[in-house]
Amino acid sequence: MNIESSDTFDTIVEQALALHEKGKSIPDIIAAFPEHENAVRDLFHITAELESLRDTVTPPEDVLRSIVARTDAVVTHLPSDRYLFTGGVQGRSSLQQFISNYHYFFMKKGIVGLVAVLLLVILGGAYYWQGQRGVAVTDAERQLAAEEAELDRDIADMESFDQDSFLDDLDGALAMISENDGGAVPLGDTAVGESISVDALDADLASALDSFSGDMSDLEGFTDDTSLDNLDSGLSSV
Amino acid sequence: MMEKIENLDDPGLLMGRAKRGDAAAFGELYDMYFTPVFRYIFARVRERETASDLAQTVFLKVFQARERYMEYGKPLAYFFTVARNAVIDHWKKKKEVSLETEEISVAVATDDDPHEAAERSHTAQVIMRGIGLLTQDQQEIITMKFMSDLSNKEIAAATGRTEEAVRQLQCRALAALRRHFKDLHIL
């Protein structure tokens, strides 16, 4: 058995393959290396086995059809839209597509990205403002409700006063108070220690009316006085 | 006047047309490159489902970046560069590389011998396991060369290496595979 060193085999392989590439047939190449016939035979046996592998590995046809269908789908769209479709072609998730399409928004179509960002800012601002306004309205409503409740309480109090029967008999009540306090109650302009009763009040009222009647009589007397009729002539003579 | 259709098989012209928004031209490129790209990715990740997902990613990335494609570059190298990066990204996320290969289902014709088909499937499994023992650089070169049928020049363009570096990596990989197969008494 002819056993060559590794270096020798490398050299034979190199030369034999070079001849094969130039179109020499395998029997001719074997004949060209009579001392290393086994090595050359082994070489071409290995290359034949390796080449035979080609037939054992066949690509699935559906893969090729799938690629062609996907690229056709991309080709049929406008160039500006292709960036959005390539993610779908590669079977990426929505999030991955969004991330991978960042260049569509921020590089290739800068103006689109700018407008999109501005719209987002405006919408965000509007949402925030609406939220703040809602809070202010709530405060005002709360204050109004409190005031309304207070007003209701006042109305209820007034209605209770209106229904109070104590005021129906004022004279009786005053007499009762007077009796309870021993007939001496300090009230209004009445001097301290002066007795007050309904009878006394009536007497005061009658006295005041008499005085008023006197004053009225005096006034009528002035009306009848003729000394003033010639006031102008009097003053002229003076 | 009917437009003269010519050089429909020229990937460079197809890529140029695809770049100008011709979806049909891109479809032609898909038909041309999908199988070799898928085989390369499958040999690197060893999972059919993952290979399908990555292949889709590669073609969609190329489609999306078609406007950046340079006219003077080779579309094949462009596709494989994107595929290579997709595989590297996949490993960075996964952080561990499995040597296990998903069972390879060999296409069996109705008149094939089931026993022979099973044997072919087993051999494929053994070869894939052997490739998995190579260094990452060697695996890359070997899968591009033998699974996707790229020339050394195309591999150099796709990987950013010189043709000489590609040739050396290829020789070392084949030598390592020979040792492995001899250990398994396959050779």
mmCIF file with all atom_site columns, C-alpha atoms in Angstrom, chain A residues 1-4 6 9-10 13-14 17-18 21 38-43 45-47 49-61 63-64 66-68 70-72 74-75 82 86 89-90, chain B residues 21 23 30-31 34-35 38-39 42 48 52 55-56 59-60 63-64 66 104-107 123-124 127-128 131 142 145-149 152 164 167 170-172 174-175 177-179 181-182 186-187:
data_model
loop_
_atom_site.group_PDB
_atom_site.id
_atom_site.type_symbol
_atom_site.label_atom_id
_atom_site.label_alt_id
_atom_site.label_comp_id
_atom_site.label_asym_id
_atom_site.label_entity_id
_atom_site.label_seq_id
_atom_site.pdbx_PDB_ins_code
_atom_site.Cartn_x
_atom_site.Cartn_y
_atom_site.Cartn_z
_atom_site.occupancy
_atom_site.B_iso_or_equiv
_atom_site.pdbx_formal_charge
_atom_site.auth_seq_id
_atom_site.auth_comp_id
_atom_site.auth_asym_id
_atom_site.auth_atom_id
_atom_site.pdbx_PDB_model_num
ATOM 1  C CA . MET A 1 1   ? 0.000   0.000  0.000   1.00 0.00 ? 1   MET A CA 1
ATOM 2  C CA . ASN A 1 2   ? 1.351   3.297  -1.072  1.00 0.00 ? 2   ASN A CA 1
ATOM 3  C CA . ILE A 1 3   ? 1.182   5.715  1.879   1.00 0.00 ? 3   ILE A CA 1
ATOM 4  C CA . GLU A 1 4   ? 2.237   9.278  1.228   1.00 0.00 ? 4   GLU A CA 1
ATOM 5  C CA . SER A 1 6   ? 0.519   14.739 4.245   1.00 0.00 ? 6   SER A CA 1
ATOM 6  C CA . PHE A 1 9   ? -0.672  14.244 -0.773  1.00 0.00 ? 9   PHE A CA 1
ATOM 7  C CA . ASP A 1 10  ? -1.342  18.009 -0.652  1.00 0.00 ? 10  ASP A CA 1
ATOM 8  C CA . VAL A 1 13  ? -4.019  16.985 -4.899  1.00 0.00 ? 13  VAL A CA 1
ATOM 9  C CA . GLU A 1 14  ? -3.042  20.466 -6.018  1.00 0.00 ? 14  GLU A CA 1
ATOM 10 C CA . LEU A 1 17  ? -7.011  19.229 -9.441  1.00 0.00 ? 17  LEU A CA 1
ATOM 11 C CA . ALA A 1 18  ? -5.177  21.784 -11.575 1.00 0.00 ? 18  ALA A CA 1
ATOM 12 C CA . GLU A 1 21  ? -9.673  22.088 -14.085 1.00 0.00 ? 21  GLU A CA 1
ATOM 13 C CA . ASN A 1 38  ? -3.754  5.210  -5.073  1.00 0.00 ? 38  ASN A CA 1
ATOM 14 C CA . ALA A 1 39  ? -3.596  8.744  -3.751  1.00 0.00 ? 39  ALA A CA 1
ATOM 15 C CA . VAL A 1 40  ? -5.007  10.158 -6.980  1.00 0.00 ? 40  VAL A CA 1
ATOM 16 C CA . ARG A 1 41  ? -7.724  7.474  -7.062  1.00 0.00 ? 41  ARG A CA 1
ATOM 17 C CA . ASP A 1 42  ? -8.641  8.344  -3.447  1.00 0.00 ? 42  ASP A CA 1
ATOM 18 C CA . LEU A 1 43  ? -8.773  12.016 -4.334  1.00 0.00 ? 43  LEU A CA 1
ATOM 19 C CA . HIS A 1 45  ? -13.233 9.065  -5.167  1.00 0.00 ? 45  HIS A CA 1
ATOM 20 C CA . ILE A 1 46  ? -13.693 11.705 -2.469  1.00 0.00 ? 46  ILE A CA 1
ATOM 21 C CA . THR A 1 47  ? -14.535 14.459 -4.945  1.00 0.00 ? 47  THR A CA 1
ATOM 22 C CA . GLU A 1 49  ? -18.700 11.419 -3.300  1.00 0.00 ? 49  GLU A CA 1
ATOM 23 C CA . LEU A 1 50  ? -18.810 15.116 -2.461  1.00 0.00 ? 50  LEU A CA 1
ATOM 24 C CA . GLU A 1 51  ? -20.329 15.943 -5.845  1.00 0.00 ? 51  GLU A CA 1
ATOM 25 C CA . SER A 1 52  ? -22.908 13.192 -5.362  1.00 0.00 ? 52  SER A CA 1
ATOM 26 C CA . LEU A 1 53  ? -24.127 15.077 -2.295  1.00 0.00 ? 53  LEU A CA 1
ATOM 27 C CA . ARG A 1 54  ? -25.527 17.751 -4.585  1.00 0.00 ? 54  ARG A CA 1
ATOM 28 C CA . ASP A 1 55  ? -28.305 15.454 -5.742  1.00 0.00 ? 55  ASP A CA 1
ATOM 29 C CA . THR A 1 56  ? -29.232 14.463 -2.217  1.00 0.00 ? 56  THR A CA 1
ATOM 30 C CA . VAL A 1 57  ? -29.879 18.039 -1.127  1.00 0.00 ? 57  VAL A CA 1
ATOM 31 C CA . THR A 1 58  ? -32.794 19.479 -3.039  1.00 0.00 ? 58  THR A CA 1
ATOM 32 C CA . PRO A 1 59  ? -34.273 22.802 -2.017  1.00 0.00 ? 59  PRO A CA 1
ATOM 33 C CA . PRO A 1 60  ? -37.977 22.847 -1.206  1.00 0.00 ? 60  PRO A CA 1
ATOM 34 C CA . GLU A 1 61  ? -39.822 24.373 -4.157  1.00 0.00 ? 61  GLU A CA 1
ATOM 35 C CA . VAL A 1 63  ? -39.553 28.211 -0.470  1.00 0.00 ? 63  VAL A CA 1
ATOM 36 C CA . LEU A 1 64  ? -38.613 29.554 -3.886  1.00 0.00 ? 64  LEU A CA 1
ATOM 37 C CA . SER A 1 66  ? -42.705 31.974 -1.430  1.00 0.00 ? 66  SER A CA 1
ATOM 38 C CA . ILE A 1 67  ? -39.714 34.226 -2.075  1.00 0.00 ? 67  ILE A CA 1
ATOM 39 C CA . VAL A 1 68  ? -40.889 35.106 -5.575  1.00 0.00 ? 68  VAL A CA 1
ATOM 40 C CA . ARG A 1 70  ? -43.152 38.048 -1.549  1.00 0.00 ? 70  ARG A CA 1
ATOM 41 C CA . THR A 1 71  ? -40.770 40.021 -3.718  1.00 0.00 ? 71  THR A CA 1
ATOM 42 C CA . ASP A 1 72  ? -43.507 40.454 -6.326  1.00 0.00 ? 72  ASP A CA 1
ATOM 43 C CA . VAL A 1 74  ? -43.015 44.354 -2.720  1.00 0.00 ? 74  VAL A CA 1
ATOM 44 C CA . VAL A 1 75  ? -42.342 45.277 -6.344  1.00 0.00 ? 75  VAL A CA 1
ATOM 45 C CA . ARG A 1 82  ? -41.682 49.359 0.191   1.00 0.00 ? 82  ARG A CA 1
ATOM 46 C CA . THR A 1 86  ? -40.363 44.608 3.685   1.00 0.00 ? 86  THR A CA 1
ATOM 47 C CA . VAL A 1 89  ? -42.067 40.078 3.626   1.00 0.00 ? 89  VAL A CA 1
ATOM 48 C CA . GLN A 1 90  ? -39.609 38.948 6.255   1.00 0.00 ? 90  GLN A CA 1
ATOM 49 C CA . GLY B 2 21  ? -36.954 47.218 -11.197 1.00 0.00 ? 21  GLY B CA 1
ATOM 50 C CA . ALA B 2 23  ? -39.032 41.642 -11.331 1.00 0.00 ? 23  ALA B CA 1
ATOM 51 C CA . TYR B 2 30  ? -33.686 33.153 -8.406  1.00 0.00 ? 30  TYR B CA 1
ATOM 52 C CA . ASP B 2 31  ? -34.081 30.111 -10.633 1.00 0.00 ? 31  ASP B CA 1
ATOM 53 C CA . PHE B 2 34  ? -31.524 29.310 -5.521  1.00 0.00 ? 34  PHE B CA 1
ATOM 54 C CA . THR B 2 35  ? -30.431 25.665 -5.639  1.00 0.00 ? 35  THR B CA 1
ATOM 55 C CA . PHE B 2 38  ? -29.639 26.493 -0.657  1.00 0.00 ? 38  PHE B CA 1
ATOM 56 C CA . ARG B 2 39  ? -27.199 23.565 -0.878  1.00 0.00 ? 39  ARG B CA 1
ATOM 57 C CA . PHE B 2 42  ? -27.810 23.451 4.158   1.00 0.00 ? 42  PHE B CA 1
ATOM 58 C CA . ARG B 2 48  ? -33.497 21.914 6.393   1.00 0.00 ? 48  ARG B CA 1
ATOM 59 C CA . SER B 2 52  ? -34.933 27.396 4.064   1.00 0.00 ? 52  SER B CA 1
ATOM 60 C CA . ALA B 2 55  ? -32.129 31.078 1.942   1.00 0.00 ? 55  ALA B CA 1
ATOM 61 C CA . GLN B 2 56  ? -35.226 33.258 2.006   1.00 0.00 ? 56  GLN B CA 1
ATOM 62 C CA . PHE B 2 59  ? -32.691 36.354 -1.541  1.00 0.00 ? 59  PHE B CA 1
ATOM 63 C CA . LEU B 2 60  ? -34.751 39.037 0.112   1.00 0.00 ? 60  LEU B CA 1
ATOM 64 C CA . PHE B 2 63  ? -33.468 42.000 -3.569  1.00 0.00 ? 63  PHE B CA 1
ATOM 65 C CA . GLN B 2 64  ? -33.616 44.849 -1.095  1.00 0.00 ? 64  GLN B CA 1
ATOM 66 C CA . ARG B 2 66  ? -30.141 45.367 -5.484  1.00 0.00 ? 66  ARG B CA 1
ATOM 67 C CA . ILE B 2 104 ? -30.814 13.703 4.379   1.00 0.00 ? 104 ILE B CA 1
ATOM 68 C CA . SER B 2 105 ? -33.732 12.590 2.322   1.00 0.00 ? 105 SER B CA 1
ATOM 69 C CA . VAL B 2 106 ? -32.400 11.359 -0.986  1.00 0.00 ? 106 VAL B CA 1
ATOM 70 C CA . ALA B 2 107 ? -34.602 11.915 -3.965  1.00 0.00 ? 107 ALA B CA 1
ATOM 71 C CA . THR B 2 123 ? -23.224 7.552  2.516   1.00 0.00 ? 123 THR B CA 1
ATOM 72 C CA . ALA B 2 124 ? -24.411 11.147 2.266   1.00 0.00 ? 124 ALA B CA 1
ATOM 73 C CA . ILE B 2 127 ? -19.773 12.469 4.066   1.00 0.00 ? 127 ILE B CA 1
ATOM 74 C CA . MET B 2 128 ? -21.620 15.318 5.729   1.00 0.00 ? 128 MET B CA 1
ATOM 75 C CA . ILE B 2 131 ? -17.209 17.700 6.297   1.00 0.00 ? 131 ILE B CA 1
ATOM 76 C CA . ILE B 2 142 ? -15.470 22.489 0.203   1.00 0.00 ? 142 ILE B CA 1
ATOM 77 C CA . LYS B 2 145 ? -16.715 23.902 -4.479  1.00 0.00 ? 145 LYS B CA 1
ATOM 78 C CA . PHE B 2 146 ? -18.510 20.575 -4.446  1.00 0.00 ? 146 PHE B CA 1
ATOM 79 C CA . MET B 2 147 ? -22.065 21.265 -3.227  1.00 0.00 ? 147 MET B CA 1
ATOM 80 C CA . SER B 2 148 ? -22.608 24.486 -5.145  1.00 0.00 ? 148 SER B CA 1
ATOM 81 C CA . ASP B 2 149 ? -20.191 23.841 -8.024  1.00 0.00 ? 149 ASP B CA 1
ATOM 82 C CA . ASN B 2 152 ? -11.938 28.614 -7.357  1.00 0.00 ? 152 ASN B CA 1
ATOM 83 C CA . GLU B 2 164 ? -4.146  30.548 -4.185  1.00 0.00 ? 164 GLU B CA 1
ATOM 84 C CA . ARG B 2 167 ? -6.637  26.188 -3.550  1.00 0.00 ? 167 ARG B CA 1
ATOM 85 C CA . GLN B 2 170 ? -9.208  22.934 -0.635  1.00 0.00 ? 170 GLN B CA 1
ATOM 86 C CA . CYS B 2 171 ? -6.139  20.643 -0.709  1.00 0.00 ? 171 CYS B CA 1
ATOM 87 C CA . ARG B 2 172 ? -5.917  20.517 3.081   1.00 0.00 ? 172 ARG B CA 1
ATOM 88 C CA . LEU B 2 174 ? -9.417  16.911 0.873   1.00 0.00 ? 174 LEU B CA 1
ATOM 89 C CA . ALA B 2 175 ? -6.381  15.492 2.677   1.00 0.00 ? 175 ALA B CA 1
ATOM 90 C CA . LEU B 2 177 ? -11.272 13.938 4.459   1.00 0.00 ? 177 LEU B CA 1
ATOM 91 C CA . ARG B 2 178 ? -9.070  11.196 3.018   1.00 0.00 ? 178 ARG B CA 1
ATOM 92 C CA . ARG B 2 179 ? -7.647  10.503 6.483   1.00 0.00 ? 179 ARG B CA 1
ATOM 93 C CA . PHE B 2 181 ? -12.503 8.085  5.360   1.00 0.00 ? 181 PHE B CA 1
ATOM 94 C CA . LYS B 2 182 ? -9.497  5.799  5.657   1.00 0.00 ? 182 LYS B CA 1
ATOM 95 C CA . ILE B 2 186 ? -14.480 3.794  3.388   1.00 0.00 ? 186 ILE B CA 1
ATOM 96 C CA . LEU B 2 187 ? -11.409 4.213  1.173   1.00 0.00 ? 187 LEU B CA 1
#
